[in-house]
XYZ file of N, CA and C in Angstrom:
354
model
N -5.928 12.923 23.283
C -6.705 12.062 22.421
C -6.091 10.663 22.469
N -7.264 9.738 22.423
C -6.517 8.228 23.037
C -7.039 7.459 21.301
N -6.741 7.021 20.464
C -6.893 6.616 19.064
C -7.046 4.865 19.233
N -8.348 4.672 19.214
C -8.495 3.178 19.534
C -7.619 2.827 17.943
N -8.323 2.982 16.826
C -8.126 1.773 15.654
C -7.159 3.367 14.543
N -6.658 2.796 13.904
C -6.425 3.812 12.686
C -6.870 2.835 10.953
N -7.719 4.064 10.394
C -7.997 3.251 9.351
C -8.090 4.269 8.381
N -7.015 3.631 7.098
C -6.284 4.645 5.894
C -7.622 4.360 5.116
N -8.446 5.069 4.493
C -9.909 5.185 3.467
C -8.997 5.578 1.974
N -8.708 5.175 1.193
C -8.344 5.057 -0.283
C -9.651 4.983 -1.271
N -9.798 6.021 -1.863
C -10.611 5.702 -3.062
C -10.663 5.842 -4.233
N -11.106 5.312 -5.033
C -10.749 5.053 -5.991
C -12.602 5.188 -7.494
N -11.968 5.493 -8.412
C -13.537 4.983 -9.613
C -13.794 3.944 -9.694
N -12.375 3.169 -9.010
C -12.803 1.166 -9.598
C -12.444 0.796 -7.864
N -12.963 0.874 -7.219
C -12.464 0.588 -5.751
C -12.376 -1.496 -5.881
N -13.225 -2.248 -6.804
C -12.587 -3.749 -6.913
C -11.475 -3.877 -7.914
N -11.286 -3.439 -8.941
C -9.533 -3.196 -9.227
C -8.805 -3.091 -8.428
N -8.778 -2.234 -8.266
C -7.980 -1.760 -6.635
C -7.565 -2.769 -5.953
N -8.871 -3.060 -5.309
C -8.790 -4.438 -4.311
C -8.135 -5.355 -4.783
N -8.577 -5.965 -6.020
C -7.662 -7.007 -6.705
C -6.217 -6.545 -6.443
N -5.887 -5.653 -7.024
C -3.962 -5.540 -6.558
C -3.813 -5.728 -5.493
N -4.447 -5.213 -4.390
C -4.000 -4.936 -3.092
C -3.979 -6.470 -2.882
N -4.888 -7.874 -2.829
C -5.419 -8.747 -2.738
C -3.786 -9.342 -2.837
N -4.217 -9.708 -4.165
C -4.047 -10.853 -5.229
C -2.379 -10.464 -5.621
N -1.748 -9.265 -5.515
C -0.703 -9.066 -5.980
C 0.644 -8.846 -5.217
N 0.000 -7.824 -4.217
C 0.686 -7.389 -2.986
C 0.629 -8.583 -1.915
N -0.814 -9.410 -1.847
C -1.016 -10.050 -0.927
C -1.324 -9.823 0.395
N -1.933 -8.275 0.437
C -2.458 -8.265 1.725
C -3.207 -9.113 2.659
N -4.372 -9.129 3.914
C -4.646 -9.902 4.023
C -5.812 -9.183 4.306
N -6.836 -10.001 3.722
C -7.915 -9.238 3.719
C -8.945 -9.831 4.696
N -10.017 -8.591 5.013
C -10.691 -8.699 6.402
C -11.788 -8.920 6.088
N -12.667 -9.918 6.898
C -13.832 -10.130 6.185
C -15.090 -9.779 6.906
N -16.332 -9.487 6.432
C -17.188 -8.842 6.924
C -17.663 -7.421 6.867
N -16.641 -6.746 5.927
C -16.790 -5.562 5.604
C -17.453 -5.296 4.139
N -18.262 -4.240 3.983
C -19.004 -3.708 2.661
C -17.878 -3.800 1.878
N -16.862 -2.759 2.080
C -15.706 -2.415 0.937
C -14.769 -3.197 1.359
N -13.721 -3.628 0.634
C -12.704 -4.299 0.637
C -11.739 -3.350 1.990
N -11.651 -4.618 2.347
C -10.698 -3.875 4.046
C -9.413 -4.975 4.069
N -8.078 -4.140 4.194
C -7.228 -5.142 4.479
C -6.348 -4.739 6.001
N -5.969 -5.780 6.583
C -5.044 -5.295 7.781
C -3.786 -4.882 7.244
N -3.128 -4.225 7.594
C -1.685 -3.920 7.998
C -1.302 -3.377 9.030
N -0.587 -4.508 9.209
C -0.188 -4.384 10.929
C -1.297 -4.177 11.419
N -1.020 -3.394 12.720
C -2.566 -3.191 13.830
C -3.345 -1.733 13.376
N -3.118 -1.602 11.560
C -3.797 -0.583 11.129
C -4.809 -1.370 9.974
N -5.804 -0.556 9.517
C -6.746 -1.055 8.276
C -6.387 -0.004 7.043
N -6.758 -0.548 5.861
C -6.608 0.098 4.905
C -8.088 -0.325 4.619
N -8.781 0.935 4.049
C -10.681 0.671 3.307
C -10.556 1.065 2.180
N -10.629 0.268 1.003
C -11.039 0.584 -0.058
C -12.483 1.443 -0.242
N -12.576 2.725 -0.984
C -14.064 2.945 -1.219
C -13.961 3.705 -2.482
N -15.325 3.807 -2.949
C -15.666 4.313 -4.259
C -15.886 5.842 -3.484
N -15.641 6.842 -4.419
C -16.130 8.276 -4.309
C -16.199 8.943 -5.448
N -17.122 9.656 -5.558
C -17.474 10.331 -6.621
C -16.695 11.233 -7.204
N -15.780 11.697 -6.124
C -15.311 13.198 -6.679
C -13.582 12.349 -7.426
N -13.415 11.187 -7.115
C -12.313 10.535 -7.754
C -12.586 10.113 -8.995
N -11.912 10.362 -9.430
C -11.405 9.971 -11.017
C -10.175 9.820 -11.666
N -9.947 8.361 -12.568
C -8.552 8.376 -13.099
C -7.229 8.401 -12.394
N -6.413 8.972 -12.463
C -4.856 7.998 -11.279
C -4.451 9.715 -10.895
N -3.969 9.066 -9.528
C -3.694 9.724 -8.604
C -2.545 10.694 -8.959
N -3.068 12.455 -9.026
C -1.879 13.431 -10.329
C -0.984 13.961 -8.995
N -0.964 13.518 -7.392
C -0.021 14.196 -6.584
C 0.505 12.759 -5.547
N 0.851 11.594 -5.891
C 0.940 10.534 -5.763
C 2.227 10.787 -4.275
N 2.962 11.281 -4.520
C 3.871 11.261 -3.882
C 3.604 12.425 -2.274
N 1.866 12.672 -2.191
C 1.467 13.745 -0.921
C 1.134 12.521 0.104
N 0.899 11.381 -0.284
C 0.527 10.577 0.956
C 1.038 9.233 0.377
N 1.359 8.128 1.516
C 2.148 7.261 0.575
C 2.023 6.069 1.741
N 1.584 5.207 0.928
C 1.770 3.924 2.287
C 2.936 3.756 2.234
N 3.146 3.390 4.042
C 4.631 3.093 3.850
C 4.099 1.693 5.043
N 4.892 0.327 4.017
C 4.802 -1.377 4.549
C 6.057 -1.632 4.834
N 6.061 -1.847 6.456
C 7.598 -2.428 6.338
C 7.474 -4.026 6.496
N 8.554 -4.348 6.340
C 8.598 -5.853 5.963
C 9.473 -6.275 6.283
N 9.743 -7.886 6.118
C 11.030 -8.280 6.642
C 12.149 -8.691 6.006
N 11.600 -8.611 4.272
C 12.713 -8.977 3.292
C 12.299 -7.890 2.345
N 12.710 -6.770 2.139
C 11.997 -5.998 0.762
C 12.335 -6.334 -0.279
N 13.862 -6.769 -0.028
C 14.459 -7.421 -1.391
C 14.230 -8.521 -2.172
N 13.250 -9.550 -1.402
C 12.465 -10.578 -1.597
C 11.455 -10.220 -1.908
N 10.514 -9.382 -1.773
C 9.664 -8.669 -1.694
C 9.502 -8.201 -3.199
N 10.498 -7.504 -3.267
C 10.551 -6.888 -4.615
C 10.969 -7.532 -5.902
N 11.430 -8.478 -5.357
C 12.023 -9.864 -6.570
C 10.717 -10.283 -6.939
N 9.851 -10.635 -6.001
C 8.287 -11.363 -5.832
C 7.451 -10.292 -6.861
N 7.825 -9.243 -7.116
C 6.589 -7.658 -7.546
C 7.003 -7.783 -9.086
N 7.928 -7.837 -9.257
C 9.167 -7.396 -10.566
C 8.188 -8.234 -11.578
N 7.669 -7.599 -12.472
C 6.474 -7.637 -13.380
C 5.099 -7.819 -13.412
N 5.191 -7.390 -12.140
C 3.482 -7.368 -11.732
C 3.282 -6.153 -11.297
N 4.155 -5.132 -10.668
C 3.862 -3.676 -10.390
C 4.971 -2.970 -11.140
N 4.602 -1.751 -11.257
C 5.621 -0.345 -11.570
C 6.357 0.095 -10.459
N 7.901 -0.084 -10.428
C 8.420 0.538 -9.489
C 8.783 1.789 -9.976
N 8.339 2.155 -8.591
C 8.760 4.020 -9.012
C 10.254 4.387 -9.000
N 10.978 3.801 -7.906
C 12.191 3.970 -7.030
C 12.335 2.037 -6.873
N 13.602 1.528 -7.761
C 13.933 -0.074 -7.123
C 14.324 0.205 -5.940
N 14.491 -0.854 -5.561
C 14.744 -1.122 -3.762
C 16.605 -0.533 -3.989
N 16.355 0.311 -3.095
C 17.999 0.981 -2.501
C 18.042 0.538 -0.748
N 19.264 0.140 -0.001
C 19.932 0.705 0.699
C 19.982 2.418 0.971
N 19.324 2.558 2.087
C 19.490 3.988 2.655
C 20.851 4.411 3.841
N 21.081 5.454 3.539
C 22.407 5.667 4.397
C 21.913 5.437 5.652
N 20.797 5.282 6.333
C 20.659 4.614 7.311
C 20.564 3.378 8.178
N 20.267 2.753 6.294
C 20.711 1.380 7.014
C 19.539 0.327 6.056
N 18.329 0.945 6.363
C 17.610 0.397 5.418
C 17.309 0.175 4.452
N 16.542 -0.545 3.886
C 16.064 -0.545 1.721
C 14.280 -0.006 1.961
N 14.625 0.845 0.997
C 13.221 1.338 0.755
C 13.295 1.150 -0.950
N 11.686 0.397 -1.530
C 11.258 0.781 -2.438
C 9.784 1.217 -2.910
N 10.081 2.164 -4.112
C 8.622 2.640 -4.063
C 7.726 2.123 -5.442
N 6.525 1.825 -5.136
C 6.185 0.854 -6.424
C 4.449 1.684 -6.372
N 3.890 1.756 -7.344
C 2.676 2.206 -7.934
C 1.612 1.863 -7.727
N 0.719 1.397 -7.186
C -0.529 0.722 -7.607
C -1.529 1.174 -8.840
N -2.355 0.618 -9.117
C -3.084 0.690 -10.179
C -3.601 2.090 -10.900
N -4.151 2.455 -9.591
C -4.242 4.377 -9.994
C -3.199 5.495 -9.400
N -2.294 4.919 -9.310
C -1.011 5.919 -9.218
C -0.701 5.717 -8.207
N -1.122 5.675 -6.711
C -0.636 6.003 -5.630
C 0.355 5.231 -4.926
N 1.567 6.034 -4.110
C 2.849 5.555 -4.086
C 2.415 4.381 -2.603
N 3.669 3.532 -2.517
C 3.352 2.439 -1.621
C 4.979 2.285 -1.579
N 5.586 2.339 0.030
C 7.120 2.336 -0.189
C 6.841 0.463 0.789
N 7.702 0.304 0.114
C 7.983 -1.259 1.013
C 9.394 -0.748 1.341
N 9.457 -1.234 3.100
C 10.643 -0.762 3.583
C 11.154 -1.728 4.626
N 12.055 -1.733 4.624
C 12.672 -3.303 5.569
C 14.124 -2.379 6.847
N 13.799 -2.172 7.753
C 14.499 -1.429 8.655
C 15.782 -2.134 8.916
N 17.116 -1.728 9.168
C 18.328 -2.566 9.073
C 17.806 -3.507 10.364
N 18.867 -4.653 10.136
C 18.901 -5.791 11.369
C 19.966 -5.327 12.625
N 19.543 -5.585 13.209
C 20.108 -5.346 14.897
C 20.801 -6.722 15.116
């Protein structure tokens, strides 16, 4: 199997809430021309959509989890610090990196992760 595009579908009861965080808070960058709110990351998409069978915040948050790496998390996370819920502050991993994990609006986890420097 040869996978031209990959695109993460998130939905949500308020799929423009949503968007707004993702937007306006996180600062994704958003794609234009699409019905539902679409943002890039990296050479992947994230689609906001409404679905019926969703309701209210996400009760197994921690089964799928964006994971953004970045190039300062610790900047990153200085930038978030009263505008999101961190789940996990930014740590140093015995490997080298900082991972932190922060909430979005209906629960679902989002790790910002910054890989050590070479």
């Amino acid at each position: 199997m040869r996978i031209i595009e990959l695109t993460v579908m998130l939905a949500s009861s308020e799929p423009e809430r949503l968007a707004a965080f993702y937007e306006n808070v996180l600062q994704l960058e958003r794609v234009p021309n699409y019905h539902d709110p679409v943002f890039q990351l990296g050479g992947s998409l994230l689609r906001i959509i409404h679905h019926s069978a969703v309701h209210g915040t996400n009760q197994m948050p921690a089964r799928c989890q964006l994971n953004l790496f970045v190039a300062d998390a610790m900047a990153e996370c200085a930038r978030l610090t009263g505008q999101v819920t961190f789940v996990r502050p930014p740590e140093r991993e015995p490997w080298g990196g900082i991972v932190a994990t922060l909430a979005d609006p209906d629960g679902n986890y989002i790790q910002l992760i910054q890989t050590p420097r070479k």
